[in-house]
Short mmCIF file of C-alpha atoms and ligand atoms in Angstrom, two decimals:
data_model
loop_
_atom_site.label_atom_id
_atom_site.label_comp_id
_atom_site.label_asym_id
_atom_site.label_seq_id
_atom_site.Cartn_x
_atom_site.Cartn_y
_atom_site.Cartn_z
CA UNK A 1 38.31 25.42 -3.55
CA UNK A 2 38.91 22.30 -5.52
CA UNK A 3 42.19 20.49 -5.06
CA UNK A 4 44.95 21.99 -7.21
CA UNK A 5 47.62 19.72 -8.62
CA UNK A 6 50.58 20.08 -10.97
CA UNK A 7 48.21 18.74 -13.79
CA UNK A 8 46.17 22.02 -13.50
CA UNK A 9 49.28 24.10 -13.84
CA UNK A 10 50.40 22.06 -16.87
CA UNK A 11 47.04 22.54 -18.40
CA UNK A 12 46.96 26.29 -17.71
CA UNK A 13 50.36 26.60 -19.30
CA UNK A 14 49.15 24.84 -22.44
CA UNK A 15 46.08 27.07 -22.45
CA UNK A 16 48.16 30.33 -21.87
CA UNK A 17 46.14 30.90 -18.66
CA UNK A 18 48.26 32.90 -16.07
CA UNK A 19 48.11 32.08 -12.37
CA UNK A 20 49.13 33.80 -9.20
CA UNK A 21 50.83 32.34 -6.08
CA UNK A 22 51.95 33.84 -2.80
CA UNK A 23 54.07 32.89 0.20
CA UNK A 24 52.34 31.72 3.30
CA UNK A 25 53.72 30.81 6.69
CA UNK A 26 50.66 30.19 9.01
CA UNK A 27 47.23 28.63 9.00
CA UNK A 28 45.23 31.95 9.24
CA UNK A 29 46.75 33.45 6.13
CA UNK A 30 46.72 30.14 4.40
CA UNK A 31 42.90 29.88 5.05
CA UNK A 32 42.44 33.50 3.83
CA UNK A 33 44.34 32.77 0.57
CA UNK A 34 42.45 29.59 0.00
CA UNK A 35 39.16 31.43 0.53
CA UNK A 36 40.19 33.56 -2.50
CA UNK A 37 41.05 30.45 -4.53
CA UNK A 38 44.83 31.08 -4.58
CA UNK A 39 46.02 27.94 -6.44
CA UNK A 40 49.62 27.82 -5.29
CA UNK A 41 51.15 28.61 -1.89
CA UNK A 42 54.85 28.63 -1.08
CA UNK A 43 56.26 28.24 2.39
CA UNK A 44 59.29 30.24 1.51
CA UNK A 45 62.55 30.31 3.61
CA UNK A 46 61.96 34.08 3.24
CA UNK A 47 60.39 33.38 6.66
CA UNK A 48 63.89 33.93 8.02
CA UNK A 49 63.49 37.57 7.05
CA UNK A 50 59.79 38.35 7.31
CA UNK A 51 59.01 36.21 10.42
CA UNK A 52 62.41 35.78 12.19
CA UNK A 53 63.81 39.27 11.42
CA UNK A 54 67.18 37.96 10.06
CA UNK A 55 69.02 39.58 7.28
CA UNK A 56 68.94 36.55 5.03
CA UNK A 57 67.60 33.03 4.75
CA UNK A 58 70.70 31.14 5.80
CA UNK A 59 69.76 30.57 9.46
CA UNK A 60 66.42 28.93 8.54
CA UNK A 61 66.37 25.22 9.54
CA UNK A 62 64.52 22.21 8.27
CA UNK A 63 62.62 22.09 11.60
CA UNK A 64 61.47 25.77 11.02
CA UNK A 65 60.30 24.75 7.41
CA UNK A 66 58.55 21.66 8.63
CA UNK A 67 56.75 23.53 11.34
CA UNK A 68 55.47 26.32 9.06
CA UNK A 69 54.54 23.76 6.28
CA UNK A 70 52.33 21.88 8.78
CA UNK A 71 50.66 25.19 9.79
CA UNK A 72 50.03 26.27 6.17
CA UNK A 73 48.64 22.83 5.30
CA UNK A 74 46.19 23.05 8.10
CA UNK A 75 44.84 26.35 6.80
CA UNK A 76 44.93 25.43 3.12
CA UNK A 77 44.43 21.79 2.37
CA UNK A 78 43.61 22.34 -1.28
CA UNK A 79 46.21 24.70 -2.78
CA UNK A 80 49.33 23.12 -4.33
CA UNK A 81 51.72 23.63 -1.42
CA UNK A 82 55.39 24.12 -2.20
CA UNK A 83 57.92 24.21 0.59
CA UNK A 84 61.49 25.42 0.42
CA UNK A 85 64.28 23.24 1.35
CA UNK A 86 66.57 25.52 3.54
CA UNK A 87 70.26 26.26 3.11
CA UNK A 88 72.50 23.18 3.33
CA UNK A 89 69.51 20.76 3.59
CA UNK A 90 70.14 19.31 0.08
CA UNK A 91 73.94 19.43 -0.22
CA UNK A 92 73.95 15.86 -1.34
CA UNK A 93 71.09 13.82 -3.07
CA UNK A 94 70.79 11.50 -0.06
CA UNK A 95 70.47 14.42 2.41
CA UNK A 96 67.96 16.01 0.06
CA UNK A 97 65.81 12.90 0.22
CA UNK A 98 65.90 12.60 4.00
CA UNK A 99 64.94 16.32 4.36
CA UNK A 100 62.38 16.39 1.56
CA UNK A 101 60.65 13.53 3.26
CA UNK A 102 60.10 15.66 6.32
CA UNK A 103 58.50 18.45 4.28
CA UNK A 104 56.27 16.03 2.37
CA UNK A 105 55.15 14.39 5.59
CA UNK A 106 54.36 17.85 6.94
CA UNK A 107 51.97 18.35 4.02
CA UNK A 108 54.00 19.72 1.05
CA UNK A 109 53.01 18.67 -2.38
CA UNK A 110 56.41 19.81 -3.78
CA UNK A 111 59.74 20.92 -2.61
CA UNK A 112 61.76 23.89 -4.00
CA UNK A 113 65.55 23.85 -4.22
CA UNK A 114 67.84 26.69 -5.33
CA UNK A 115 70.59 26.07 -8.02
CA UNK A 116 71.39 24.92 -11.53
CA UNK A 117 73.01 21.97 -13.26
CA UNK A 118 74.75 20.75 -10.06
CA UNK A 119 71.26 19.72 -8.82
CA UNK A 120 70.51 17.33 -11.76
CA UNK A 121 71.27 14.15 -9.79
CA UNK A 122 69.40 15.48 -6.78
CA UNK A 123 66.26 16.25 -8.84
CA UNK A 124 66.48 12.80 -10.47
CA UNK A 125 66.80 11.12 -7.09
CA UNK A 126 63.96 13.09 -5.54
CA UNK A 127 61.50 12.67 -8.39
CA UNK A 128 62.21 8.95 -8.73
CA UNK A 129 61.31 8.66 -5.07
CA UNK A 130 58.02 10.52 -5.52
CA UNK A 131 59.03 14.05 -4.37
CA UNK A 132 57.99 16.66 -6.93
CA UNK A 133 60.58 19.41 -7.39
CA UNK A 134 60.51 23.11 -8.23
CA UNK A 135 63.87 24.34 -9.36
CA UNK A 136 64.69 27.93 -8.40
CA UNK A 137 67.02 29.77 -10.74
CA UNK A 138 68.27 33.34 -11.17
CA UNK A 139 68.66 35.29 -7.89
CA UNK A 140 68.87 32.32 -5.54
CA UNK A 141 68.88 34.03 -2.12
CA UNK A 142 70.74 31.14 -0.37
CA UNK A 143 73.70 32.08 -2.59
CA UNK A 144 73.74 35.73 -1.41
CA UNK A 145 77.32 35.40 -0.17
CA UNK A 146 78.50 34.02 -3.56
CA UNK A 147 76.68 36.80 -5.47
CA UNK A 148 77.93 39.49 -3.05
CA UNK A 149 74.35 40.77 -2.49
CA UNK A 150 70.89 40.49 -3.93
CA UNK A 151 71.77 41.17 -7.60
CA UNK A 152 69.84 40.63 -10.78
CA UNK A 153 71.02 37.54 -12.55
CA UNK A 154 71.35 36.70 -16.24
CA UNK A 155 72.16 40.10 -17.58
CA UNK A 156 75.27 38.89 -19.41
CA UNK A 157 75.00 36.71 -22.37
CA UNK A 158 76.92 33.75 -21.02
CA UNK A 159 75.01 33.80 -17.77
CA UNK A 160 71.71 33.97 -19.70
CA UNK A 161 72.74 30.95 -21.82
CA UNK A 162 73.76 29.04 -18.81
CA UNK A 163 70.39 29.69 -17.14
CA UNK A 164 68.53 28.44 -20.13
CA UNK A 165 70.74 25.37 -20.32
CA UNK A 166 70.24 24.72 -16.59
CA UNK A 167 66.40 25.05 -16.82
CA UNK A 168 66.33 22.48 -19.69
CA UNK A 169 68.65 20.13 -17.79
CA UNK A 170 66.52 20.37 -14.66
CA UNK A 171 63.29 19.76 -16.65
CA UNK A 172 64.89 16.76 -18.23
CA UNK A 173 66.00 15.46 -14.75
CA UNK A 174 62.34 15.61 -13.66
CA UNK A 175 61.65 19.00 -12.18
CA UNK A 176 57.96 19.92 -12.56
CA UNK A 177 58.17 23.72 -12.02
CA UNK A 178 60.97 26.23 -12.65
CA UNK A 179 60.90 29.40 -10.56
CA UNK A 180 62.85 32.46 -11.85
CA UNK A 181 63.74 35.24 -9.57
CA UNK A 182 65.16 38.63 -10.53
CA UNK A 183 65.97 38.03 -14.11
CA UNK A 184 65.52 40.23 -17.19
CA UNK A 185 62.09 39.86 -18.60
CA UNK A 186 63.38 38.85 -21.97
CA UNK A 187 65.39 36.00 -20.75
CA UNK A 188 62.45 34.85 -18.55
CA UNK A 189 60.22 34.96 -21.62
CA UNK A 190 62.75 32.83 -23.57
CA UNK A 191 63.04 30.17 -20.77
CA UNK A 192 59.23 30.11 -20.32
CA UNK A 193 58.86 29.39 -24.06
CA UNK A 194 61.61 26.82 -24.12
CA UNK A 195 60.19 24.67 -21.23
CA UNK A 196 57.13 22.38 -21.29
CA UNK A 197 56.72 22.71 -17.49
CA UNK A 198 55.33 25.83 -15.85
CA UNK A 199 57.53 28.74 -14.95
CA UNK A 200 56.74 30.99 -12.06
CA UNK A 201 58.42 34.41 -11.94
CA UNK A 202 59.18 36.98 -9.21
CA UNK A 203 60.82 40.00 -10.69
CA UNK A 204 60.94 38.19 -14.02
CA UNK A 205 58.44 40.13 -16.11
CA UNK A 206 54.94 39.42 -17.29
CA UNK A 207 55.67 36.49 -19.67
CA UNK A 208 56.20 33.70 -17.22
CA UNK A 209 53.25 31.27 -16.70
CA UNK A 210 52.75 32.27 -13.06
CA UNK A 211 53.83 34.85 -10.62
CA UNK A 212 54.67 34.64 -6.98
CA UNK A 213 55.09 37.47 -4.33
CA UNK A 214 56.17 37.41 -0.77
CA UNK A 215 52.87 38.03 1.10
CA UNK A 216 54.41 40.76 3.35
CA UNK A 217 55.35 42.70 0.25
CA UNK A 218 52.01 42.15 -1.45
CA UNK A 219 50.33 43.53 1.69
CA UNK A 220 52.94 46.25 2.29
CA UNK A 221 53.92 45.01 5.75
CA UNK A 222 57.47 44.10 5.18
CA UNK A 223 59.70 45.33 7.95
CA UNK A 224 62.58 45.96 5.58
CA UNK A 225 62.47 47.36 2.09
CA UNK A 226 60.07 46.77 -0.70
CA UNK A 227 61.69 45.26 -3.90
CA UNK A 228 61.14 47.29 -6.98
CA UNK A 229 59.33 44.40 -8.77
CA UNK A 230 56.82 43.97 -5.89
CA UNK A 231 53.54 45.77 -5.34
CA UNK A 232 51.51 46.73 -2.27
CA UNK A 233 48.04 45.65 -3.23
CA UNK A 234 46.63 46.56 0.20
CA UNK A 235 47.48 50.15 -0.37
CA UNK A 236 45.47 50.01 -3.59
CA UNK A 237 42.35 48.29 -2.15
CA UNK A 238 42.39 49.04 1.60
CA UNK A 239 41.13 45.58 2.48
CA UNK A 240 43.09 42.31 2.75
CA UNK A 241 40.67 40.06 0.96
CA UNK A 242 40.29 42.57 -1.87
CA UNK A 243 44.07 43.03 -2.03
CA UNK A 244 44.50 39.28 -2.56
CA UNK A 245 41.71 39.15 -5.08
CA UNK A 246 43.15 42.19 -6.95
CA UNK A 247 46.67 40.63 -7.08
CA UNK A 248 45.23 37.38 -8.45
CA UNK A 249 42.99 39.19 -10.98
CA UNK A 250 45.84 41.46 -12.14
CA UNK A 251 48.05 38.48 -12.73
CA UNK A 252 45.41 36.47 -14.51
CA UNK A 253 44.63 39.38 -16.79
CA UNK A 254 48.35 40.22 -17.50
CA UNK A 255 48.05 43.62 -15.73
CA UNK A 256 50.67 42.72 -13.08
CA UNK A 257 53.60 42.93 -13.40
CA UNK A 258 53.49 46.05 -15.43
CA UNK A 259 56.55 47.92 -16.82
CA UNK A 260 57.20 49.65 -13.49
CA UNK A 261 57.49 46.27 -11.71
CA UNK A 262 59.62 44.64 -14.44
CA UNK A 263 63.45 44.24 -14.77
CA UNK A 264 64.40 45.12 -18.33
O1 KIV B 1 61.57 32.11 0.00
C1 KIV B 1 60.76 32.65 -0.69
O2 KIV B 1 59.84 33.31 -0.31
C2 KIV B 1 61.00 32.48 -2.19
C3 KIV B 1 60.30 33.49 -3.03
C4 KIV B 1 61.04 34.77 -3.09
C5 KIV B 1 60.12 32.92 -4.38
O3 KIV B 1 61.76 31.72 -2.52
#
């Protein structure tokens, strides 16, 4: 696979070409995803749940993230590799720089942080210091205790307006990707249209530029429950490589997510 950079994603957005991405946590799966030309991999702090068996992402440490980023990079040197900054590792811009450096030195091409306008200074400081940023909006799992559960975000008009405003402010601050999780598809479409940078969705409908799934959900091996918006592609194909290829193909052709896997 040729090396994928943010420039490819920007071009694909301009061309209206959809792309898939998936979480990865180890070298073997990373290699398997790269063998299928998966352009973007995310070392998600979802590893707290799917690898460590925790109930949320809060216990995940920067050391955990650095270790798994290094593993994924070894298996997939050519995908655009995003790595999550874990809970409380970016509470201040300076702390964000120190911790982002660890992820970048472990092989990440971009870091992902969760939150809205309060992150503007952090995004500025990171990007000015050569750390590309993906801004995660909507259902930001590190805020589960503020939300009182894993709830759809942006249903109310004021919340929706705020999310659009945050997305524009974060783009202005230098964010190179926005990721939207669990938001109504109409709002996700509006934000995708308003932004020049690529928008990746999970539970955000079919109109975002890219899609991401947690690999354990995509392969139907999640220990816990399967989110409504996710799909078990292994059940459909019976083979891991074919499952990955089918997921990518369905995203690229606008077949996934369909209505059944969309939040109205
Ligand atoms: O941690 C993760 O896997 C994520 C995805 C749900 C987008 O942030």
